[in-house]
Amino acid sequence: MPMLHTVNKSPFERNTLDSCLRLAKKGSTILLIEDGVYAALEGTRVSDRIRQAMQEFRICVLEPDLEARGVADRVIEGIERVDYGGFVDLVAEHDAFQAWL
């Protein structure tokens, strides 16, 4: 069963994104929130890893967290942007949820 995963830590400070990508099952949705949104940015050392992950996972990013950090214009093409309502919809769409802290 596909699961919703949230990652809220920067991939440049913690390894939570790596753990999530390693353990999540194909077809799962990964929502990047808070400092986790830095993983969604173009031109970083994790950009290629995210592009590869997009082959197996639905990758989403929380737009208000991008805007709060001033990086909304740097998101990797193909990553789905969601607002708070979209976050709620994702939770409702999935039967299971894992927060990577």
Backbone as a chain_set.jsonl record, in Angstrom:
{"seq": "MPMLHTVNKSPFERNTLDSCLRLAKKGSTILLIEDGVYAALEGTRVSDRIRQAMQEFRICVLEPDLEARGVADRVIEGIERVDYGGFVDLVAEHDAFQAWL", "coords": {"N": [[0.843, -1.17, 0.0], [0.68, 2.159, -0.936], [2.314, 4.791, 0.807], [2.222, 7.864, 2.636], [4.937, 9.931, 3.109], [6.619, 12.265, 5.127], [9.204, 14.654, 5.061], [11.09, 16.683, 7.043], [13.534, 17.821, 7.546], [16.537, 19.484, 6.547], [18.387, 18.21, 3.787], [21.025, 18.746, 3.889], [21.848, 18.868, 6.436], [20.907, 16.73, 7.923], [20.312, 13.133, 7.737], [17.789, 12.28, 7.069], [16.284, 12.405, 4.691], [17.73, 10.665, 3.024], [17.331, 8.261, 4.456], [14.56, 8.009, 4.243], [14.241, 7.766, 1.422], [15.597, 5.406, 1.022], [14.09, 3.51, 2.413], [11.394, 3.8, 1.798], [8.601, 2.505, 0.002], [8.205, 1.714, -3.451], [6.092, 3.796, -5.348], [5.116, 5.242, -3.279], [4.283, 8.41, -1.735], [6.196, 11.298, -1.251], [6.431, 14.016, 0.752], [7.912, 17.068, 1.018], [8.632, 19.192, 3.611], [8.876, 22.116, 5.776], [12.29, 22.627, 6.627], [12.949, 20.584, 4.964], [12.238, 21.224, 2.408], [14.437, 22.188, 1.08], [15.575, 20.102, -0.251], [14.218, 19.974, -2.611], [15.266, 21.758, -4.384], [16.706, 23.056, -7.359], [19.988, 22.533, -8.704], [21.559, 21.694, -6.534], [23.559, 19.501, -4.43], [21.933, 17.323, -4.011], [20.087, 17.28, -6.003], [20.154, 15.581, -8.314], [19.693, 13.133, -7.113], [17.077, 13.454, -6.194], [15.764, 13.74, -8.64], [16.138, 11.144, -9.648], [14.7, 9.757, -7.705], [12.178, 10.573, -8.332], [11.399, 8.858, -10.281], [10.432, 6.674, -8.992], [8.847, 7.526, -6.909], [6.156, 9.707, -5.924], [6.876, 12.98, -5.699], [6.415, 15.702, -3.651], [6.151, 19.137, -2.626], [5.855, 21.53, -0.027], [4.417, 24.493, -0.703], [4.045, 26.97, 0.859], [6.192, 26.715, 2.678], [8.375, 26.818, 0.971], [8.117, 29.455, 0.054], [8.42, 30.871, 2.446], [11.102, 30.534, 2.886], [12.2, 31.801, 0.797], [12.779, 30.527, -1.635], [11.157, 29.659, -3.662], [11.319, 29.9, -6.401], [13.167, 28.132, -7.348], [12.659, 25.427, -7.684], [12.925, 21.993, -8.602], [11.973, 20.929, -11.78], [8.941, 19.252, -12.272], [8.436, 18.424, -9.72], [5.749, 18.307, -7.541], [3.895, 20.981, -6.366], [2.278, 21.831, -3.357], [-0.318, 23.348, -1.411], [-1.465, 24.224, 1.937], [-3.997, 23.093, 2.011], [-3.679, 21.155, 0.059], [-1.85, 19.538, 1.347], [-3.442, 18.464, 3.371], [-5.209, 17.067, 1.726], [-3.438, 15.136, 0.681], [-2.878, 13.652, 3.0], [-5.413, 12.614, 3.455], [-5.7, 11.004, 1.203], [-4.029, 8.857, 1.575], [-3.585, 5.779, 3.311], [-1.732, 5.289, 5.236], [0.89, 6.867, 7.143], [4.09, 8.326, 7.476], [6.296, 10.124, 9.352], [9.36, 11.553, 8.876], [11.735, 12.454, 10.992]], "CA": [[0.0, 0.0, 0.0], [1.476, 3.397, -0.928], [2.305, 5.515, 2.071], [2.674, 9.247, 2.607], [6.101, 10.213, 3.948], [7.014, 13.672, 5.185], [10.599, 14.902, 5.461], [11.113, 18.082, 7.471], [14.911, 18.257, 7.827], [17.375, 19.77, 5.384], [19.282, 17.106, 3.43], [22.402, 19.21, 4.085], [22.128, 18.821, 7.869], [20.509, 15.431, 8.478], [20.19, 12.076, 6.731], [16.416, 11.782, 7.048], [15.861, 12.197, 3.304], [18.358, 9.411, 2.581], [16.634, 7.142, 5.104], [13.236, 7.914, 3.63], [14.371, 7.25, 0.054], [16.081, 4.027, 1.095], [13.121, 2.598, 3.016], [10.037, 3.961, 1.242], [8.259, 1.566, -1.064], [7.889, 2.296, -4.747], [4.708, 4.238, -5.449], [4.782, 6.099, -2.144], [4.37, 9.855, -1.918], [7.098, 11.967, -0.312], [6.138, 15.447, 0.858], [9.001, 17.828, 1.644], [8.075, 20.297, 4.39], [9.824, 22.866, 6.629], [13.613, 22.681, 5.985], [13.018, 19.514, 3.963], [12.021, 21.784, 1.068], [15.724, 22.443, 0.412], [15.851, 18.954, -1.128], [13.493, 20.163, -3.868], [15.864, 22.849, -5.14], [17.586, 22.8, -8.511], [21.374, 22.966, -8.6], [22.214, 21.315, -5.278], [24.181, 18.174, -4.512], [20.92, 16.263, -3.941], [19.142, 17.434, -7.12], [20.106, 14.373, -9.136], [19.072, 12.063, -6.308], [15.634, 13.702, -6.206], [15.281, 13.397, -9.99], [16.069, 9.681, -9.701], [13.604, 9.326, -6.825], [10.909, 10.878, -9.0], [11.045, 7.703, -11.11], [9.778, 5.674, -8.146], [7.963, 8.138, -5.921], [5.536, 11.009, -6.191], [7.558, 13.943, -4.833], [5.655, 16.948, -3.483], [6.797, 20.097, -1.732], [4.884, 22.467, 0.539], [4.667, 25.826, -1.255], [4.276, 28.022, 1.863], [7.531, 26.579, 3.262], [9.301, 27.347, -0.039], [8.004, 30.919, 0.063], [8.968, 31.369, 3.712], [12.563, 30.468, 2.804], [12.621, 32.594, -0.361], [13.381, 29.662, -2.654], [10.066, 29.108, -4.468], [11.636, 29.969, -7.833], [14.296, 27.232, -7.648], [12.217, 24.034, -7.522], [13.178, 21.061, -9.698], [10.804, 20.729, -12.621], [8.277, 17.962, -12.091], [8.009, 18.262, -8.324], [4.402, 18.843, -7.355], [3.758, 21.957, -5.282], [0.978, 21.78, -2.693], [-0.54, 24.308, -0.328], [-1.885, 23.503, 3.147], [-5.14, 22.266, 1.638], [-3.129, 20.008, -0.647], [-1.249, 18.684, 2.382], [-4.569, 17.74, 3.977], [-5.684, 16.108, 0.719], [-2.491, 14.016, 0.636], [-3.107, 12.819, 4.189], [-6.685, 11.906, 3.266], [-5.55, 10.045, 0.106], [-3.186, 7.728, 1.957], [-4.03, 5.069, 4.51], [-0.654, 5.25, 6.226], [1.68, 8.088, 7.174], [5.366, 8.229, 8.205], [7.031, 11.393, 9.468], [10.812, 11.365, 9.058], [12.167, 13.588, 11.812]], "C": [[0.896, 1.244, 0.0], [1.261, 4.186, 0.363], [2.708, 6.966, 1.812], [3.826, 9.405, 3.6], [6.305, 11.723, 3.971], [8.455, 13.751, 5.669], [10.696, 16.378, 5.802], [12.512, 18.607, 7.79], [15.669, 18.503, 6.529], [18.265, 18.568, 5.069], [20.751, 17.473, 3.609], [22.805, 19.197, 5.555], [21.86, 17.455, 8.484], [20.405, 14.41, 7.357], [18.771, 11.529, 6.618], [15.907, 11.558, 5.627], [16.447, 10.89, 2.777], [17.646, 8.204, 3.174], [15.269, 6.92, 4.476], [13.336, 7.279, 2.242], [14.815, 5.789, 0.046], [14.975, 3.064, 1.529], [11.699, 2.71, 2.453], [9.819, 2.97, 0.11], [7.878, 2.324, -2.327], [6.401, 2.639, -4.801], [4.268, 5.124, -4.301], [4.878, 7.57, -2.551], [5.281, 10.417, -0.844], [6.806, 13.456, -0.376], [7.26, 16.118, 1.644], [8.399, 19.051, 2.319], [9.175, 20.953, 5.22], [11.188, 22.912, 5.932], [13.835, 21.54, 4.989], [12.824, 20.03, 2.554], [13.335, 22.064, 0.34], [16.117, 21.289, -0.504], [15.212, 19.121, -2.5], [14.153, 21.176, -4.788], [16.788, 22.367, -6.255], [19.001, 23.263, -8.196], [22.055, 22.665, -7.283], [22.825, 19.927, -5.429], [23.174, 17.04, -4.379], [19.923, 16.32, -5.102], [19.031, 16.171, -7.965], [19.445, 13.218, -8.395], [17.546, 12.226, -6.29], [15.063, 13.354, -7.582], [15.165, 11.882, -10.155], [14.894, 9.174, -8.875], [12.244, 9.565, -7.479], [10.482, 9.755, -9.944], [10.234, 6.682, -10.318], [8.718, 6.254, -7.219], [7.298, 9.39, -6.494], [6.176, 11.976, -5.193], [6.765, 15.246, -4.827], [6.431, 17.857, -2.525], [5.745, 21.114, -1.276], [5.25, 23.897, 0.142], [4.877, 26.903, -0.179], [5.655, 27.93, 2.523], [8.609, 27.03, 2.276], [9.314, 28.87, 0.016], [8.613, 31.518, 1.33], [10.49, 31.407, 3.69], [13.11, 31.218, 1.583], [13.214, 31.787, -1.491], [12.341, 29.08, -3.615], [10.37, 29.092, -5.956], [12.738, 28.997, -8.254], [13.94, 25.747, -7.61], [12.485, 23.213, -8.784], [11.879, 20.838, -10.467], [10.242, 19.324, -12.416], [7.865, 17.68, -10.666], [6.677, 18.98, -8.163], [4.36, 19.782, -6.148], [2.362, 21.839, -4.682], [0.908, 22.884, -1.648], [-1.021, 23.518, 0.904], [-3.094, 22.615, 2.872], [-4.698, 21.002, 0.903], [-2.471, 19.017, 0.295], [-2.344, 17.841, 3.029], [-5.106, 16.688, 2.999], [-4.756, 14.899, 0.635], [-2.684, 13.08, 1.821], [-4.372, 11.985, 4.0], [-6.583, 10.821, 2.186], [-4.805, 8.779, 0.51], [-3.692, 7.095, 3.254], [-2.983, 5.094, 5.616], [0.245, 6.473, 6.055], [2.953, 7.842, 7.978], [6.045, 9.585, 8.189], [8.491, 11.081, 9.76], [11.343, 12.605, 9.749], [13.663, 13.63, 11.988]], "O": [[1.777, 1.366, 0.85], [0.163, 4.227, 0.918], [3.451, 7.251, 0.873], [3.703, 9.058, 4.774], [6.175, 12.383, 2.94], [8.869, 13.015, 6.565], [10.419, 17.233, 4.961], [12.65, 19.735, 8.261], [15.46, 17.807, 5.535], [18.837, 17.969, 5.979], [21.625, 16.613, 3.495], [23.955, 19.479, 5.891], [22.511, 17.068, 9.455], [20.407, 14.764, 6.178], [18.577, 10.421, 6.118], [15.166, 10.605, 5.388], [15.741, 10.097, 2.154], [17.387, 7.228, 2.469], [14.872, 5.786, 4.209], [12.589, 6.352, 1.93], [14.442, 5.029, -0.847], [14.928, 1.926, 1.063], [10.894, 1.795, 2.625], [10.74, 2.644, -0.638], [7.31, 3.416, -2.277], [5.559, 1.861, -4.352], [3.178, 5.695, -4.334], [5.473, 7.916, -3.571], [5.164, 10.063, 0.329], [6.922, 14.078, -1.432], [7.518, 15.77, 2.796], [7.731, 19.856, 1.67], [10.273, 20.411, 5.35], [11.24, 23.213, 4.739], [14.821, 21.547, 4.252], [13.2, 19.358, 1.594], [13.35, 22.167, -0.887], [16.905, 21.475, -1.432], [15.63, 18.468, -3.456], [13.641, 21.431, -5.879], [17.54, 21.405, -6.099], [19.194, 24.263, -7.505], [23.041, 23.318, -6.941], [22.625, 19.261, -6.445], [23.531, 15.886, -4.617], [19.012, 15.496, -5.173], [17.926, 15.741, -8.294], [18.722, 12.421, -8.992], [16.815, 11.239, -6.363], [13.999, 12.742, -7.677], [14.197, 11.394, -10.738], [14.177, 8.267, -9.298], [11.282, 8.846, -7.211], [9.325, 9.708, -10.362], [9.45, 5.922, -10.886], [7.801, 5.55, -6.797], [7.809, 10.032, -7.412], [6.033, 11.807, -3.983], [6.482, 15.816, -5.881], [7.251, 17.399, -1.729], [4.863, 21.502, -2.042], [6.259, 24.44, 0.591], [5.817, 27.689, -0.299], [6.229, 28.955, 2.891], [9.641, 27.562, 2.686], [10.373, 29.496, 0.023], [9.254, 32.567, 1.274], [11.104, 32.213, 4.39], [14.32, 31.265, 1.362], [14.059, 32.287, -2.233], [12.625, 28.104, -4.31], [9.741, 28.343, -6.703], [13.192, 29.036, -9.397], [14.829, 24.901, -7.513], [12.288, 23.695, -9.9], [10.826, 20.591, -9.879], [10.983, 18.341, -12.391], [7.041, 16.801, -10.416], [6.511, 20.12, -8.599], [4.75, 19.404, -5.043], [1.375, 21.755, -5.412], [1.919, 23.298, -1.08], [-0.984, 22.287, 0.907], [-3.209, 21.522, 3.426], [-5.262, 19.924, 1.096], [-2.523, 17.807, 0.074], [-2.177, 16.635, 3.21], [-5.416, 15.563, 3.392], [-5.224, 13.765, 0.53], [-2.658, 11.859, 1.666], [-4.404, 10.802, 4.339], [-7.303, 9.825, 2.247], [-4.938, 7.744, -0.142], [-4.159, 7.781, 4.162], [-3.309, 4.939, 6.793], [0.346, 7.039, 4.966], [2.906, 7.222, 9.04], [6.333, 10.129, 7.122], [8.818, 10.434, 10.755], [11.393, 13.682, 9.156], [14.181, 14.526, 12.654]]}, "num_chains": 1, "name": "protein.A"}
